[in-house]
Coordinates of C-alpha atoms in Angstrom, one line a residue:
X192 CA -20.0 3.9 20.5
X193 CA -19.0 0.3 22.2
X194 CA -22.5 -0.9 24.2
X195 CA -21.6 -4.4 25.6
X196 CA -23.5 -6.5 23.1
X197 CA -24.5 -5.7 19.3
X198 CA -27.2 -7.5 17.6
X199 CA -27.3 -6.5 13.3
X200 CA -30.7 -8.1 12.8
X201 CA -32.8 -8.6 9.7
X202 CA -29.7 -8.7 7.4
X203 CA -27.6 -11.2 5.1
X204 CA -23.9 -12.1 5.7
X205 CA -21.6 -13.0 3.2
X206 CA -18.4 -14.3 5.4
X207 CA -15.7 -14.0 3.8
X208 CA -15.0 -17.8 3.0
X209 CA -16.2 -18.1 -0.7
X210 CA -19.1 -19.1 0.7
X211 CA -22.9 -18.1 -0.7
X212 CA -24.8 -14.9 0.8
X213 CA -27.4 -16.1 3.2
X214 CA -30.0 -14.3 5.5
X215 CA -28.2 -14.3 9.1
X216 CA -28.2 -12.4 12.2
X217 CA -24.9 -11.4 13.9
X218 CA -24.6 -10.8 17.6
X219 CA -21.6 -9.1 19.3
X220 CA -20.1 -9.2 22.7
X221 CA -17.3 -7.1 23.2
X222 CA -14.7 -7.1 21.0
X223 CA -15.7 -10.9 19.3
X224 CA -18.8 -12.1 17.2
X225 CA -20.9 -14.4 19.8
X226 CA -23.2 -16.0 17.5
X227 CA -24.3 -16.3 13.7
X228 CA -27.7 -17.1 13.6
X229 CA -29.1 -18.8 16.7
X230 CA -30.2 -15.8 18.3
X231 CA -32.2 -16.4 21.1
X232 CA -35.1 -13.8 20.7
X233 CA -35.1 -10.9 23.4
X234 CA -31.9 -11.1 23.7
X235 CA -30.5 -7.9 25.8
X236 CA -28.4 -5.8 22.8
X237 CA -28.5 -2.8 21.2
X238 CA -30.3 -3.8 18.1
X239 CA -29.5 -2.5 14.6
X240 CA -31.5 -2.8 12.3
X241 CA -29.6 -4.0 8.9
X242 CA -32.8 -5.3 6.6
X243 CA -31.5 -4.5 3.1
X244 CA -28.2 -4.9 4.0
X245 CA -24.9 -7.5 4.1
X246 CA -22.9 -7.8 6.8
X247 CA -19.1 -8.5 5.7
X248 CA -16.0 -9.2 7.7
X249 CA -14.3 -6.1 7.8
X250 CA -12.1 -5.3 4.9
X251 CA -7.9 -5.7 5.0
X252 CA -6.1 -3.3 2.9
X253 CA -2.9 -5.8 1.8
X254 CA -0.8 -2.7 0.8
X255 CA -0.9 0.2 2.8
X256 CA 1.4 3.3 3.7
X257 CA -0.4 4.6 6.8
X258 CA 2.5 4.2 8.8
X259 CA 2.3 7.7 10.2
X260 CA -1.2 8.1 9.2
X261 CA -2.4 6.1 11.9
X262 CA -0.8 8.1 14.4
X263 CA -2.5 11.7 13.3
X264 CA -6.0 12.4 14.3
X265 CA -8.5 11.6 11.0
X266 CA -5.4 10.5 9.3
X267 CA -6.9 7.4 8.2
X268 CA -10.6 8.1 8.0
X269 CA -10.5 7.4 4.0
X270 CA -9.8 3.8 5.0
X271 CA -12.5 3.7 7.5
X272 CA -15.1 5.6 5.7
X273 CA -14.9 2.5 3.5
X274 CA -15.0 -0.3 5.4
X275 CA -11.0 -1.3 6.0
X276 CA -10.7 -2.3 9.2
X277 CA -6.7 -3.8 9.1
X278 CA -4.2 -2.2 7.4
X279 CA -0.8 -3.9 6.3
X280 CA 1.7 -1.1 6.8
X281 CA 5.6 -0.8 5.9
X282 CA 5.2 -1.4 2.2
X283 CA 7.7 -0.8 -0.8
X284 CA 10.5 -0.8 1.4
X285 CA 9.2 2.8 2.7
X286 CA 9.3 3.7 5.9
X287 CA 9.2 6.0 9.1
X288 CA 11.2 3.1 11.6
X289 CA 14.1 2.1 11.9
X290 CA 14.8 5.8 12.3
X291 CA 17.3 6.7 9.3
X292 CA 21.1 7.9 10.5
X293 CA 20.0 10.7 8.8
X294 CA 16.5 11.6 9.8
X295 CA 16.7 14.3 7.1
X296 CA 16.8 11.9 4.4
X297 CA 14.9 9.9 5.6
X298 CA 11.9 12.5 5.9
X299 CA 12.5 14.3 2.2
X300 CA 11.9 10.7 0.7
X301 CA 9.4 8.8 2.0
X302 CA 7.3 12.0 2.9
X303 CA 5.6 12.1 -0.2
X304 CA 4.7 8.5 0.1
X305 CA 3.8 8.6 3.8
X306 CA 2.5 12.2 4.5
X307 CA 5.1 14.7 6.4
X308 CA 7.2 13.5 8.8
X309 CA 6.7 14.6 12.4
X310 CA 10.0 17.0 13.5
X311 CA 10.5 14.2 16.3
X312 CA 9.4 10.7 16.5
X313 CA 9.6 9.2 19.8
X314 CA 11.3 5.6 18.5
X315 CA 14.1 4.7 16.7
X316 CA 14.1 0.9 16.4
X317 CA 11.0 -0.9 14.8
X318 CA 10.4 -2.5 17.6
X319 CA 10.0 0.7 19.5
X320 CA 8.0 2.1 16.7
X321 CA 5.2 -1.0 17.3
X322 CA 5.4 -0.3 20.4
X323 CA 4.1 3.3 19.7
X324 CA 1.6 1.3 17.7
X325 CA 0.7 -1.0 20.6
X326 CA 0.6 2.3 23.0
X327 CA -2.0 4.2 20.5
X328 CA -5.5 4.0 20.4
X329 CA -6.0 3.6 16.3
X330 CA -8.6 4.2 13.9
X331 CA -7.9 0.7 12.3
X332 CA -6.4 -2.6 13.0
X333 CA -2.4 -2.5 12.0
X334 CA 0.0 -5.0 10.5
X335 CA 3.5 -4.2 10.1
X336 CA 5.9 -4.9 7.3
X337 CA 9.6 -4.1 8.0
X338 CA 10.9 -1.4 5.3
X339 CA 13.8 -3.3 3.9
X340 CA 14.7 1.0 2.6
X341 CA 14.2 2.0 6.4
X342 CA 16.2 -1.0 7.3
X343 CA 19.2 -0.2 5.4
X344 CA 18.9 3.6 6.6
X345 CA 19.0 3.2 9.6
X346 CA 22.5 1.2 8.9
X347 CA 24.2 2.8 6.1
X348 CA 22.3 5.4 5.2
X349 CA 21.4 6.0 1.5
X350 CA 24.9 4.6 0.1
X351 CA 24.9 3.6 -3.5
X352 CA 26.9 0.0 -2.8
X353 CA 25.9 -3.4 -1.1
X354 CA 26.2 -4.1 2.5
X355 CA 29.6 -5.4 3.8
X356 CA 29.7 -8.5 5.7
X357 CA 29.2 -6.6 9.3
X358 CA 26.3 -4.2 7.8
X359 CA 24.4 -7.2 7.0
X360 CA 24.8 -9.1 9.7
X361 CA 23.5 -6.3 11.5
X362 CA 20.6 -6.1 9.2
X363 CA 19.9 -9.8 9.7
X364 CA 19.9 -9.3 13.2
X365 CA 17.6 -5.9 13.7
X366 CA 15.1 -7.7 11.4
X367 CA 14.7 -10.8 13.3
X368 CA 14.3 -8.9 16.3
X369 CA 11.3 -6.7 14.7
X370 CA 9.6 -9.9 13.4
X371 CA 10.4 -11.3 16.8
X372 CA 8.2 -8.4 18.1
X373 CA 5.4 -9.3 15.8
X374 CA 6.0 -8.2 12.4
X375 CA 4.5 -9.5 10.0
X376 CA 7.6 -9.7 7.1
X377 CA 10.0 -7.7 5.1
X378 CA 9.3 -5.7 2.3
X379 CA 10.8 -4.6 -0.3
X380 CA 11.5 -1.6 -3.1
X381 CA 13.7 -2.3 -5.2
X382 CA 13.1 0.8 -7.7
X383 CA 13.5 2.9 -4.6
X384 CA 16.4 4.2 -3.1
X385 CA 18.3 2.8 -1.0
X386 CA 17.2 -0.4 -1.8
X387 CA 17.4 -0.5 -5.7
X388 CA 21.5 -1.3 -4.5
X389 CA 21.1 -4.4 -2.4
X390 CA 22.3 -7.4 -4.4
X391 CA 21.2 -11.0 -4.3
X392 CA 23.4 -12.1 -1.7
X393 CA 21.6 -9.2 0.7
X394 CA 18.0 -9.8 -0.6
X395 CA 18.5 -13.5 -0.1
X396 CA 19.9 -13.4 3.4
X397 CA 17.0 -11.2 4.3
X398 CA 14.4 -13.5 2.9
X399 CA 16.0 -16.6 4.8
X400 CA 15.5 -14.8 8.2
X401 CA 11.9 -13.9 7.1
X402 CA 11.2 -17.4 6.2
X403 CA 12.7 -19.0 9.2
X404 CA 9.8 -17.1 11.5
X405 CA 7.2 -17.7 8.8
X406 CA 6.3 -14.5 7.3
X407 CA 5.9 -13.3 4.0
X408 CA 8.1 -11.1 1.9
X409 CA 6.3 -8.3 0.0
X410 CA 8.2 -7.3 -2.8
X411 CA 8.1 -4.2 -5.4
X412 CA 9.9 -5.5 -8.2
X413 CA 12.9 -3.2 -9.6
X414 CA 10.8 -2.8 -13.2
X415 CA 7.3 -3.5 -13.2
X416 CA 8.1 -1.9 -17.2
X417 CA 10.2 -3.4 -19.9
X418 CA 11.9 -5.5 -17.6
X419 CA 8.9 -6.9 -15.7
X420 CA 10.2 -10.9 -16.3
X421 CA 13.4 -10.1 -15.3
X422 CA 12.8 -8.0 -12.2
X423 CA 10.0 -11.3 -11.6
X424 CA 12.6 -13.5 -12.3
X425 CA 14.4 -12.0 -9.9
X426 CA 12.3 -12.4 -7.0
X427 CA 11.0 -15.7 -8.2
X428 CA 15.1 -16.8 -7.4
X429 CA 14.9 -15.6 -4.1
X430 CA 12.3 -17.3 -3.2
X431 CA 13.5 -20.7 -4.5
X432 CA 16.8 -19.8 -2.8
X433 CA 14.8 -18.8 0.7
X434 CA 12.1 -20.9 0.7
X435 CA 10.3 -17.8 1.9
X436 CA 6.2 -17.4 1.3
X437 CA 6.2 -14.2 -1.6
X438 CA 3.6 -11.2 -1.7
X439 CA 4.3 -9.4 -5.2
X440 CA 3.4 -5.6 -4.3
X441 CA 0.8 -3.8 -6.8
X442 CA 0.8 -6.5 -9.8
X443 CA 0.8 -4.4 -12.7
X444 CA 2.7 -3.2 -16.3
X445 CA 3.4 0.0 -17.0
X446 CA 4.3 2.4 -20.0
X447 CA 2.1 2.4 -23.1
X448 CA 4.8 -0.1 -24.8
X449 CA 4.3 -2.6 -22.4
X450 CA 0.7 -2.8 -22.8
X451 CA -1.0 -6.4 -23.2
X452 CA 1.9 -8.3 -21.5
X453 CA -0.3 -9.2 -18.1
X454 CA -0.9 -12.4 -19.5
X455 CA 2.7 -12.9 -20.3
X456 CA 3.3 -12.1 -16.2
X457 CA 0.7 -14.6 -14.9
X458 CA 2.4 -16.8 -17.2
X459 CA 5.7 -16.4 -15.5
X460 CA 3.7 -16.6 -11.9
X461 CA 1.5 -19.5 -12.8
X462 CA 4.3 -21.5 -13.5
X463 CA 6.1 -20.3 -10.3
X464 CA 3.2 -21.8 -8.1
X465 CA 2.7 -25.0 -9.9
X466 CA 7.0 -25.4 -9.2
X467 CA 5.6 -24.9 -5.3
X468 CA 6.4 -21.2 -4.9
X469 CA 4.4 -19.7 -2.6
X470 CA 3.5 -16.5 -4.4
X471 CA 0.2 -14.2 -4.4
X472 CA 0.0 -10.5 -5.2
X473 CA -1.9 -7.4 -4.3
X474 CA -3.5 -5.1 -7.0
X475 CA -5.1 -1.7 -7.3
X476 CA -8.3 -1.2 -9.6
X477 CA -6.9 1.6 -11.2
X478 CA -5.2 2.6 -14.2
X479 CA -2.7 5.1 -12.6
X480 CA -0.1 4.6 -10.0
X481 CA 1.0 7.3 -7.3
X482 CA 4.2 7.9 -5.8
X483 CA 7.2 10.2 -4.8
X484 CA 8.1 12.9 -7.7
X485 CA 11.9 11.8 -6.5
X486 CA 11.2 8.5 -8.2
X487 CA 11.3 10.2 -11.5
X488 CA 14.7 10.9 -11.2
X489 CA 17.7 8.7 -11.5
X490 CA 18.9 6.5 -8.7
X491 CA 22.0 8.2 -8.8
X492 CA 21.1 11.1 -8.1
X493 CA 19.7 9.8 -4.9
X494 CA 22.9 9.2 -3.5
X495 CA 22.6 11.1 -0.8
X496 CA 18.8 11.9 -0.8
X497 CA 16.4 14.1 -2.0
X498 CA 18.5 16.3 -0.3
X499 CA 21.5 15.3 -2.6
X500 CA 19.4 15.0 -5.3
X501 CA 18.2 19.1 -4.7
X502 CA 22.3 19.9 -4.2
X503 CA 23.0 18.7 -7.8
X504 CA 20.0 20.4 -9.3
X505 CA 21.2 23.4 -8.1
X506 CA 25.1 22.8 -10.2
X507 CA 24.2 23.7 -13.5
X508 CA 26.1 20.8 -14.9
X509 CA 24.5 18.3 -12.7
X510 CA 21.0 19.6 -13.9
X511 CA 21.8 19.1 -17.4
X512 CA 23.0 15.6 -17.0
X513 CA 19.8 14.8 -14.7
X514 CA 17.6 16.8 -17.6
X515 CA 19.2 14.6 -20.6
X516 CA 18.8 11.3 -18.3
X517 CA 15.4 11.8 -18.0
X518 CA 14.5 12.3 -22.0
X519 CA 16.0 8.6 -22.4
X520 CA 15.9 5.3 -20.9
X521 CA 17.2 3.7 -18.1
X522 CA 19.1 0.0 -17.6
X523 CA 17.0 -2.0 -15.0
X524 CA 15.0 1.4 -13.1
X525 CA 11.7 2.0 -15.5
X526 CA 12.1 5.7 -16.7
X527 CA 8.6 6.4 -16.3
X528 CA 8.8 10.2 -17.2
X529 CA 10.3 9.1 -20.7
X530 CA 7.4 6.4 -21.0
X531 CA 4.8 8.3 -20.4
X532 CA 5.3 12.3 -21.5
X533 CA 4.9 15.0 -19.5
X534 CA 1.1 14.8 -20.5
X535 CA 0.9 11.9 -18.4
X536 CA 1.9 12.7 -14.6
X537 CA 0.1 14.9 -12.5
X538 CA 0.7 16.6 -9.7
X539 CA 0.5 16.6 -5.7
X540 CA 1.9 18.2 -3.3
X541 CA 2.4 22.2 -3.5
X542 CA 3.1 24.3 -0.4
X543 CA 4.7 27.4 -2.0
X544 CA 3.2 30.8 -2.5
X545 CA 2.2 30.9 -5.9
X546 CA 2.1 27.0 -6.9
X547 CA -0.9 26.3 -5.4
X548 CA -2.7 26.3 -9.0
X549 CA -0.9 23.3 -9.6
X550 CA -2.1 21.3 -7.3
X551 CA -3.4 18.4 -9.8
X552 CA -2.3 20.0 -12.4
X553 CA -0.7 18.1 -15.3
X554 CA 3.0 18.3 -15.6
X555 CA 2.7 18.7 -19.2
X556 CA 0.5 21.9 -18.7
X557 CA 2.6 23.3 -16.4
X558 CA 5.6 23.3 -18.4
X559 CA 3.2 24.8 -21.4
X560 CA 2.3 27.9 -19.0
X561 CA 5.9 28.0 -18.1
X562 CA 7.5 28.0 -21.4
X563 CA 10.4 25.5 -20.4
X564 CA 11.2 21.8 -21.4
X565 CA 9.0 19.5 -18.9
X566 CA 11.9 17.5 -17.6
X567 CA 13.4 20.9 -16.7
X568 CA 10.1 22.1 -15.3
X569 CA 10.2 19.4 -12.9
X570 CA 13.3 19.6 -11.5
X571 CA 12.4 23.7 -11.1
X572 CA 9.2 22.6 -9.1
X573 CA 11.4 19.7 -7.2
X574 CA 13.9 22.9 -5.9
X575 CA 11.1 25.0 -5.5
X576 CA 8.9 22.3 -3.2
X577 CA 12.5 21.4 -1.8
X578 CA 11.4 17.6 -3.2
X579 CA 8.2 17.3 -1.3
X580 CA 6.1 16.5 -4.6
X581 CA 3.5 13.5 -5.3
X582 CA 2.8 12.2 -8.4
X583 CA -0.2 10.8 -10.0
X584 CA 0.9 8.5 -13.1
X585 CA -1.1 7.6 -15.6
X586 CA 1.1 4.1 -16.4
X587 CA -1.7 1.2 -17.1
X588 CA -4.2 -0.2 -19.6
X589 CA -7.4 -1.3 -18.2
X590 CA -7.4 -4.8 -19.8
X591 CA -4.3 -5.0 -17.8
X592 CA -5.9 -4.1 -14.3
X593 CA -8.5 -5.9 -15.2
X594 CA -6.8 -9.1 -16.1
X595 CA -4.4 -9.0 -13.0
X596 CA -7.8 -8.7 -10.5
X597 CA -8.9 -11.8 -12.6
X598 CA -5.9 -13.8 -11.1
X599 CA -7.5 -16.3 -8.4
X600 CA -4.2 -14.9 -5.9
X601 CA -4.8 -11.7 -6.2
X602 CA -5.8 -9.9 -2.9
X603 CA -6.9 -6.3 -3.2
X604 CA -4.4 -3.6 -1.8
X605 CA -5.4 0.5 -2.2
X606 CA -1.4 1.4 -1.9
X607 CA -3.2 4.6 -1.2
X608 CA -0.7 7.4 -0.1
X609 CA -2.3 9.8 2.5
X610 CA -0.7 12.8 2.1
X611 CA -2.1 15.5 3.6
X612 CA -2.2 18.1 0.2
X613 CA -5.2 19.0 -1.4
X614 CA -4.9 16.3 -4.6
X615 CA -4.4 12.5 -4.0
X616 CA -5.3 9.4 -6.4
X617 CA -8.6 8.6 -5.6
X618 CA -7.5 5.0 -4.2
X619 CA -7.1 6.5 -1.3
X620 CA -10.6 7.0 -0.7
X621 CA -12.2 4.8 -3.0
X622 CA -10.7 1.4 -3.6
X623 CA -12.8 -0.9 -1.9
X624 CA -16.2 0.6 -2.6
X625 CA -14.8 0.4 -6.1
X626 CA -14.1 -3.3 -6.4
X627 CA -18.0 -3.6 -5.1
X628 CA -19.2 -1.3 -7.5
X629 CA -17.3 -1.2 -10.7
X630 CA -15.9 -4.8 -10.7
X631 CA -18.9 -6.9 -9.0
X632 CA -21.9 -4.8 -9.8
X633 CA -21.4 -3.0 -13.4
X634 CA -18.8 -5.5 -14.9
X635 CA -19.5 -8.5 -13.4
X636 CA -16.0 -9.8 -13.1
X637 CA -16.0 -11.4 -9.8
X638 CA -18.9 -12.6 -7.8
X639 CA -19.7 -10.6 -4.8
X640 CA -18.8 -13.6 -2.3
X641 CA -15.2 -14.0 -4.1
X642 CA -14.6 -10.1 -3.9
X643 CA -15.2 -10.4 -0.1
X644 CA -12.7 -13.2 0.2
X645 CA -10.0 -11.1 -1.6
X646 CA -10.6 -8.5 0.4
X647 CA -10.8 -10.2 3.7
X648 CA -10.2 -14.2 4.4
X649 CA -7.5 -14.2 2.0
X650 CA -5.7 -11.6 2.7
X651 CA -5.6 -12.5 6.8
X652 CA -4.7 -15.9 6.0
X653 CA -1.4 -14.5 3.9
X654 CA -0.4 -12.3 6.9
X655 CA -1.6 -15.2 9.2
X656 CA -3.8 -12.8 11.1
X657 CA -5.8 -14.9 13.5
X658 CA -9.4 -14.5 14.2
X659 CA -9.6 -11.9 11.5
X660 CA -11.6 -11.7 7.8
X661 CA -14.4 -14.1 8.6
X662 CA -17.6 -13.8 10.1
X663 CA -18.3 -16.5 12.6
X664 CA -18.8 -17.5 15.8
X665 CA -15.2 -16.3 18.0
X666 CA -13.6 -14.0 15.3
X667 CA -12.9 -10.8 16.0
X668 CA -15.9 -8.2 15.4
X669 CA -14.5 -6.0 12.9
X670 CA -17.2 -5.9 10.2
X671 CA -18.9 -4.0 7.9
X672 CA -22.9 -3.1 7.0
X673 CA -23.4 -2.5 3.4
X674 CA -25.6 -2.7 0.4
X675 CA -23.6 -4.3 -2.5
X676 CA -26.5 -3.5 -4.4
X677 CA -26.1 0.2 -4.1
X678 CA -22.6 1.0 -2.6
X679 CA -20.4 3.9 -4.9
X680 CA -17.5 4.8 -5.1
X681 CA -17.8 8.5 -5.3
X682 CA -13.4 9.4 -5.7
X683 CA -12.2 10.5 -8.8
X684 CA -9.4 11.7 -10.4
X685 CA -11.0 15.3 -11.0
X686 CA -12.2 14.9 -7.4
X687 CA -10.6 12.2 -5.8
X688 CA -11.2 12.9 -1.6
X689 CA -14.6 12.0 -1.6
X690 CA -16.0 9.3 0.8
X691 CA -18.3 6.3 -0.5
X692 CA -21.9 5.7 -0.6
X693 CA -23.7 2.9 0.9
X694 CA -21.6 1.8 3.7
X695 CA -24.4 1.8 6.8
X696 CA -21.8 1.0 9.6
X697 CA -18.3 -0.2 10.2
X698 CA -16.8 -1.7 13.4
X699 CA -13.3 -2.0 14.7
X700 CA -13.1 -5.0 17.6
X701 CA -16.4 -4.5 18.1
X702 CA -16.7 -0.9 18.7
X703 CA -18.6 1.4 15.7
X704 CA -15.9 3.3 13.9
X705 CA -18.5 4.7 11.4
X706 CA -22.7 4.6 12.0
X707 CA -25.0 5.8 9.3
X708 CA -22.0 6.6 7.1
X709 CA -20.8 9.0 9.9
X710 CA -17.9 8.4 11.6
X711 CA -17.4 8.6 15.2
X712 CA -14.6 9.4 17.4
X713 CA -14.0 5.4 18.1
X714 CA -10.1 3.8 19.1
X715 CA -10.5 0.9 19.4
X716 CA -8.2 -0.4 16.7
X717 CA -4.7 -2.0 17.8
X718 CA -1.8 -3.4 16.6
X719 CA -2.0 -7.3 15.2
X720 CA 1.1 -9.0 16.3
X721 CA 2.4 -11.9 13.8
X722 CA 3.5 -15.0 15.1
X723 CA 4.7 -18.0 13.6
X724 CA 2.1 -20.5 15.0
X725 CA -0.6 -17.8 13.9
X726 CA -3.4 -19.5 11.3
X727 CA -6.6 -17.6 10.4

């Protein structure tokens, strides 16, 4: 539903800007907001009727894996259902473009972070993939992130060494020509496969190109565990080296021995900022991280991909080295199976006859039923799944999370993976509502105009998206129609694909994408190109 003009009358707006909730009418003409107050009464619109209600700029997720999502029909209706109306694709170094050499690989590892792979795609540089993007009629707004992993895939597949001089050269190259296009950075993951191998020479050569277009590098640290200063350190030295504007992916600590050491972290980020390091960070409100099951397994054995890594589960000496690996810590990657115990992963995923009951299931409970050691159950279900597994990971303290959504530069980010199995985190469908609920109403830990700017002003003036996050006269209509006072986040981790309640309407360049909490069979998102000049 798109009528030509949109008046939300008898309503309050809160506008994204930090700036106090006030009673306001909001008209809309086309795809832009034409006035904020001022109405002229009789004015020839399609009135809504909003009394009891805010009107918000529409929310931008800052971390986001809907690469593919966005391109399968409902694929991102979780996002919409809650009010996101841009979503910053391309994150952790993940990624369906550039195409891989081996699509194969490619497919098997960043599946269970993306959803499944089509069996074709019809691009194999980025910028043929945003133009797919620019060709599509989407659910949402896009941004897009170049996958440093998908980078360096598409070059030298998923070797376990730095690229030579021509290889990165080539890298430099291919990346300046996607942020050319409109990209909006580089991101990294650095626990991931292949790009836990780049070295600093790589990283920083990357960064220098990203800087010298004016985007932001989004980085997932190598260790957000026991070596959470160092893997910061790390990126804090690129940065100085770059001059590049940083985005820290997912702030967080993780593994019960690491708990209490968020302050230590905006310690170490504080002081990068007052040295003139442009740094802010996205965050979850959640105790529990998702991700690949393949990320539970050493880096070495990803040498060739979870294809590889199935191969050398399959040689009964392999699997004994992988099995005793896993029962004891890592240098640099965070072990997270040993940190946590079997007791605290669950998992997503399941597709063969007979494994369905697991789906959710704890690993720890699985092993139980199975009567084998959990490190060896896993790598049974991995052969069995043929590595298509999610995990839910139960890594965080909640004096953590909530210290790290205290941080003034924190934007909020779901990092929600939409996987189309019958278990996902709840993020997914419940992040935003959450913030609103849990965090502004019950707790009281940000104010309900400062949540709206971390969910929307803030994070389109890190991207430099123009015309987006605000609601005033010009910027573009995506917004949202909901009552802070009631809105509830209904996901959970027993039931976690469950919509929100509360959120009255949601439109997407001007055009409703959701009306009465219903969602309609609107396109009228597009893809955002970056450019350098771009403010918001």
């Amino acid at each position: 539903m798109s009528p030509a003009r949109v008046l939300l009358h008898g309503g309050e707006v809160v506008d994204g800007t930090g700036a106090g909730r006030r009673r306001a009418d909001v008209l809309v003409e086309g795809d832009r907001i034409s006035a904020v107050t001022g109405i002229p009464s009789g004015i020839d619109a399609h009135v809504m009727d909003v009394s009891g209600s805010v009107v918000f700029p529409g929310f931008i997720d800052a971390h986001a894996h809907d690469d593919l999502a966005l391109l399968r029909p409902g694929g991102v209706e979780s996002k919409v259902m809650q009010g996101v109306t841009v979503d910053v694709i391309g994150n952790c170094g993940h990624g369906c473009a550039p195409v891989a050499t081996d699509p194969r690989l490619q497919a098997s590892y960043s599946g269970p972070v993306l959803g499944r792979f089509p069996e074709a795609v019809s691009w194999q540089s980025f910028p043929e993939y945003l133009d797919r993007l620019s060709t599509t009629g989407l659910r949402t707004n896009a941004v897009a992130l170049v996958p440093h992993g998908a980078l360096r895939a598409s070059i030298t597949g998923y070797a376990r060494r730095p690229l030579d001089a021509r290889e990165l050269a080539r890298a430099t190259r291919d990346l300046d020509q996607a942020l050319e296009r409109g990209a909006a950075g580089l991101s990294l993951g650095l626990m991931y496969a292949p790009g836990d191998v780049a070295d600093r020479a790589e990283l920083v050569a990357l960064a220098r190109v990203v800087a010298a277009r004016g985007r932001v590098l989004a980085a997932h640290i190598r260790s957000e565990g026991d070596d959470v200063i160092d893997s910061l350190r790390e990126l804090l030295d690129i940065a100085r080296r770059s001059d590049v504007r940083v985005q820290l992916s997912h702030l967080k600590v993780v593994s019960p021995r690491n708990r209490g050491r968020m302050p230590e972290v905006l310690a170490v980020l504080d002081a990068a900022r007052s040295e003139g390091i442009d740094i802010t960070a996205d965050v979850y409100p959640y105790a529990a991280g998702s991700t690949t099951a393949a990320a539970l397994f050493p880096n070495w054995a990803l040498a060739d991909g979870v294809p590889g890594l199935l191969a050398l589960l399959d040689t009964p000496s392999e699997r004994a080295r992988i099995v005793a690996s896993m029962h004891r810590p890592w240098q640099r990657q965070e072990n997270s199976f040993h940190a946590l115990g079997a007791q605290g992963i669950l998992l997503a995923g399941f597709r063969q006859p007979g494994n369905e009951a697991y789906e959710g299931a704890r690993l720890s409970d699985v092993a139980d039923e199975r009567g084998v050691d959990a490190a060896e159950c896993l790598c049974r279900l991995m052969t069995e799944e043929q590595g298509e597994l999610t995990v839910v990971m139960f890594q965080m303290d909640e004096d953590d999370v909530t210290t790290a959504l205290s941080w003034p530069w924190s934007l909020i980010g779901s990092d929600g993976l939409p996987v189309q199995s019958p278990y996902t985190h709840p993020r997914m469908y419940g992040t935003f509502a959450r913030i609103l609920s849990e965090y502004v109403r019950k707790r009281g830990l940000l104010t309900l105009e400062e949540a709206i700017r971390r969910m929307t002003a803030l994070p389109a003036e890190r991207f430099r998206i123009p015309g987006r996050g605000v609601v005033r006269e010009g910027a573009a209509a995506d917004l949202v129609v909901a009552s802070p006072e009631q809105i509830e986040d209904h996901a959970t981790f027993a039931a976690p694909r469950r919509f929100p309640e509360h959120v009255r309407a949601v439109l997407v360049n001007g055009a409703f994408a959701t009306l009465d909490g219903v969602a309609t069979e609107s396109s009228a998102g597009a893809f955002l190109p970056v450019r350098r000049s771009s403010t918001a």
